[in-house]
Short mmCIF file of N, CA and C in Angstrom, two decimals:
data_model
loop_
_atom_site.label_atom_id
_atom_site.label_comp_id
_atom_site.label_asym_id
_atom_site.label_seq_id
_atom_site.Cartn_x
_atom_site.Cartn_y
_atom_site.Cartn_z
N UNK A 1 -27.13 -8.83 13.08
CA UNK A 1 -26.80 -9.09 11.69
C UNK A 1 -25.32 -9.47 11.60
N UNK A 2 -25.01 -10.31 10.69
CA UNK A 2 -23.65 -10.79 10.52
C UNK A 2 -22.76 -9.70 9.92
N UNK A 3 -21.62 -9.44 10.57
CA UNK A 3 -20.70 -8.40 10.09
C UNK A 3 -20.12 -8.74 8.72
N UNK A 4 -19.89 -10.01 8.46
CA UNK A 4 -19.32 -10.41 7.17
C UNK A 4 -20.31 -10.15 6.04
N UNK A 5 -21.59 -10.29 6.30
CA UNK A 5 -22.60 -10.05 5.27
C UNK A 5 -22.68 -8.56 4.93
N UNK A 6 -22.47 -7.70 5.92
CA UNK A 6 -22.49 -6.26 5.67
C UNK A 6 -21.29 -5.81 4.84
N UNK A 7 -20.18 -6.49 4.99
CA UNK A 7 -18.93 -6.06 4.39
C UNK A 7 -18.63 -6.81 3.09
N UNK A 8 -19.65 -7.26 2.39
CA UNK A 8 -19.45 -8.08 1.20
C UNK A 8 -19.01 -7.26 -0.01
N UNK A 9 -19.03 -5.93 0.05
CA UNK A 9 -18.65 -5.12 -1.09
C UNK A 9 -17.14 -4.92 -1.20
N UNK A 10 -16.40 -5.24 -0.16
CA UNK A 10 -14.95 -5.07 -0.18
C UNK A 10 -14.31 -6.17 -1.03
N UNK A 11 -13.51 -5.76 -2.00
CA UNK A 11 -12.77 -6.71 -2.82
C UNK A 11 -11.29 -6.49 -2.56
N UNK A 12 -10.65 -7.50 -2.04
CA UNK A 12 -9.25 -7.37 -1.64
C UNK A 12 -8.34 -7.17 -2.85
N UNK A 13 -8.46 -8.02 -3.83
CA UNK A 13 -7.59 -7.96 -5.01
C UNK A 13 -8.42 -7.71 -6.26
N UNK A 14 -8.12 -6.61 -6.93
CA UNK A 14 -8.69 -6.37 -8.24
C UNK A 14 -7.54 -6.16 -9.21
N UNK A 15 -7.81 -6.34 -10.46
CA UNK A 15 -6.76 -6.16 -11.47
C UNK A 15 -6.21 -4.73 -11.41
N UNK A 16 -7.10 -3.75 -11.25
CA UNK A 16 -6.67 -2.35 -11.19
C UNK A 16 -5.78 -2.11 -9.97
N UNK A 17 -6.19 -2.60 -8.79
CA UNK A 17 -5.39 -2.42 -7.58
C UNK A 17 -4.01 -3.05 -7.72
N UNK A 18 -3.97 -4.24 -8.28
CA UNK A 18 -2.68 -4.92 -8.43
C UNK A 18 -1.75 -4.15 -9.36
N UNK A 19 -2.26 -3.69 -10.49
CA UNK A 19 -1.40 -2.96 -11.43
C UNK A 19 -0.96 -1.61 -10.89
N UNK A 20 -1.88 -0.89 -10.24
CA UNK A 20 -1.52 0.43 -9.69
C UNK A 20 -0.48 0.27 -8.59
N UNK A 21 -0.68 -0.68 -7.69
CA UNK A 21 0.28 -0.86 -6.61
C UNK A 21 1.62 -1.39 -7.12
N UNK A 22 1.60 -2.25 -8.11
CA UNK A 22 2.85 -2.72 -8.71
C UNK A 22 3.61 -1.54 -9.32
N UNK A 23 2.90 -0.67 -10.03
CA UNK A 23 3.53 0.50 -10.63
C UNK A 23 4.09 1.43 -9.56
N UNK A 24 3.33 1.68 -8.50
CA UNK A 24 3.80 2.55 -7.42
C UNK A 24 5.06 2.00 -6.76
N UNK A 25 5.05 0.71 -6.47
CA UNK A 25 6.20 0.10 -5.81
C UNK A 25 7.42 0.13 -6.73
N UNK A 26 7.24 -0.18 -8.00
CA UNK A 26 8.37 -0.17 -8.93
C UNK A 26 8.94 1.24 -9.13
N UNK A 27 8.06 2.23 -9.25
CA UNK A 27 8.53 3.61 -9.40
C UNK A 27 9.25 4.06 -8.14
N UNK A 28 8.71 3.74 -6.98
CA UNK A 28 9.35 4.12 -5.72
C UNK A 28 10.72 3.45 -5.57
N UNK A 29 10.80 2.16 -5.87
CA UNK A 29 12.07 1.46 -5.74
C UNK A 29 13.09 1.96 -6.77
N UNK A 30 12.64 2.27 -7.97
CA UNK A 30 13.55 2.81 -8.99
C UNK A 30 14.07 4.18 -8.56
N UNK A 31 13.18 5.01 -8.03
CA UNK A 31 13.59 6.33 -7.54
C UNK A 31 14.57 6.19 -6.38
N UNK A 32 14.29 5.28 -5.46
CA UNK A 32 15.17 5.07 -4.31
C UNK A 32 16.53 4.56 -4.77
N UNK A 33 16.56 3.71 -5.77
CA UNK A 33 17.81 3.17 -6.28
C UNK A 33 18.63 4.26 -6.97
N UNK A 34 17.97 5.17 -7.67
CA UNK A 34 18.68 6.28 -8.32
C UNK A 34 19.27 7.21 -7.27
N UNK A 35 18.56 7.42 -6.17
CA UNK A 35 19.01 8.33 -5.13
C UNK A 35 20.11 7.72 -4.26
N UNK A 36 20.27 6.43 -4.29
CA UNK A 36 21.29 5.76 -3.48
C UNK A 36 20.88 4.31 -3.28
N UNK A 37 21.62 3.61 -2.45
CA UNK A 37 21.25 2.20 -2.23
C UNK A 37 19.92 2.09 -1.48
N UNK A 38 19.20 1.03 -1.74
CA UNK A 38 17.91 0.81 -1.07
C UNK A 38 18.19 0.40 0.37
N UNK A 39 17.56 1.10 1.30
CA UNK A 39 17.77 0.86 2.73
C UNK A 39 16.65 -0.03 3.27
N UNK A 40 16.87 -0.52 4.46
CA UNK A 40 15.90 -1.39 5.11
C UNK A 40 14.59 -0.69 5.41
N UNK A 41 14.65 0.60 5.78
CA UNK A 41 13.42 1.31 6.09
C UNK A 41 12.55 1.51 4.85
N UNK A 42 13.18 1.60 3.69
CA UNK A 42 12.40 1.72 2.46
C UNK A 42 11.69 0.41 2.12
N UNK A 43 12.35 -0.70 2.37
CA UNK A 43 11.71 -2.00 2.17
C UNK A 43 10.58 -2.20 3.18
N UNK A 44 10.82 -1.76 4.43
CA UNK A 44 9.77 -1.83 5.45
C UNK A 44 8.57 -1.00 5.05
N UNK A 45 8.80 0.21 4.58
CA UNK A 45 7.72 1.10 4.16
C UNK A 45 6.90 0.48 3.04
N UNK A 46 7.56 -0.11 2.08
CA UNK A 46 6.86 -0.74 0.97
C UNK A 46 6.04 -1.93 1.44
N UNK A 47 6.63 -2.78 2.26
CA UNK A 47 5.91 -3.94 2.79
C UNK A 47 4.75 -3.54 3.67
N UNK A 48 4.95 -2.52 4.51
CA UNK A 48 3.91 -2.03 5.41
C UNK A 48 2.73 -1.48 4.61
N UNK A 49 3.03 -0.71 3.57
CA UNK A 49 1.98 -0.16 2.71
C UNK A 49 1.16 -1.27 2.07
N UNK A 50 1.85 -2.26 1.49
CA UNK A 50 1.15 -3.35 0.81
C UNK A 50 0.35 -4.19 1.79
N UNK A 51 0.91 -4.45 2.97
CA UNK A 51 0.21 -5.23 3.98
C UNK A 51 -1.08 -4.54 4.41
N UNK A 52 -1.01 -3.25 4.68
CA UNK A 52 -2.21 -2.53 5.11
C UNK A 52 -3.20 -2.34 3.96
N UNK A 53 -2.70 -2.10 2.77
CA UNK A 53 -3.61 -1.88 1.65
C UNK A 53 -4.42 -3.14 1.34
N UNK A 54 -3.78 -4.28 1.39
CA UNK A 54 -4.48 -5.53 1.07
C UNK A 54 -5.01 -6.25 2.30
N UNK A 55 -4.85 -5.68 3.49
CA UNK A 55 -5.31 -6.33 4.71
C UNK A 55 -6.82 -6.46 4.78
N UNK A 56 -7.50 -5.36 4.98
CA UNK A 56 -8.96 -5.34 4.98
C UNK A 56 -9.42 -3.92 4.68
N UNK A 57 -10.71 -3.71 4.70
CA UNK A 57 -11.26 -2.41 4.29
C UNK A 57 -10.80 -1.28 5.21
N UNK A 58 -10.77 -1.52 6.51
CA UNK A 58 -10.37 -0.47 7.45
C UNK A 58 -8.91 -0.10 7.30
N UNK A 59 -8.04 -1.10 7.14
CA UNK A 59 -6.62 -0.78 6.98
C UNK A 59 -6.35 -0.11 5.64
N UNK A 60 -7.13 -0.45 4.63
CA UNK A 60 -6.98 0.22 3.33
C UNK A 60 -7.34 1.70 3.45
N UNK A 61 -8.44 1.99 4.13
CA UNK A 61 -8.83 3.39 4.33
C UNK A 61 -7.78 4.13 5.15
N UNK A 62 -7.21 3.46 6.15
CA UNK A 62 -6.18 4.06 6.99
C UNK A 62 -4.95 4.41 6.17
N UNK A 63 -4.46 3.47 5.37
CA UNK A 63 -3.23 3.71 4.62
C UNK A 63 -3.44 4.76 3.54
N UNK A 64 -4.61 4.81 2.94
CA UNK A 64 -4.90 5.84 1.94
C UNK A 64 -5.00 7.21 2.62
N UNK A 65 -5.61 7.26 3.80
CA UNK A 65 -5.74 8.51 4.53
C UNK A 65 -4.41 9.07 5.00
N UNK A 66 -3.49 8.21 5.38
CA UNK A 66 -2.20 8.66 5.88
C UNK A 66 -1.10 8.58 4.83
N UNK A 67 -1.46 8.40 3.59
CA UNK A 67 -0.44 8.27 2.54
C UNK A 67 0.37 9.54 2.36
N UNK A 68 -0.19 10.70 2.66
CA UNK A 68 0.57 11.95 2.55
C UNK A 68 1.73 11.95 3.52
N UNK A 69 1.55 11.38 4.70
CA UNK A 69 2.63 11.31 5.67
C UNK A 69 3.69 10.30 5.24
N UNK A 70 3.26 9.24 4.59
CA UNK A 70 4.20 8.25 4.07
C UNK A 70 5.04 8.87 2.96
N UNK A 71 4.43 9.69 2.12
CA UNK A 71 5.17 10.35 1.05
C UNK A 71 6.25 11.25 1.64
N UNK A 72 5.95 11.95 2.72
CA UNK A 72 6.94 12.83 3.32
C UNK A 72 7.95 12.08 4.17
N UNK A 73 7.72 10.79 4.46
CA UNK A 73 8.72 9.98 5.14
C UNK A 73 9.89 9.72 4.19
N UNK A 74 9.58 9.72 2.90
CA UNK A 74 10.60 9.49 1.89
C UNK A 74 11.65 10.55 2.04
#
């Protein structure tokens, strides 16, 4: 059976996902700016999160599962 046919329920971009992630990134960057200048690792963390979240279904599950560790990286 075709793997792509099995995975047809995954939707990469939804309006809800875009708004929630935009809000998370803006709140995180605002908080980081209040705490001090924005560093390169914070930009990397944000880009890495967005890349994995919008990559595919497996990377989305991975980033959601390990999000607690990302929060404590802050």
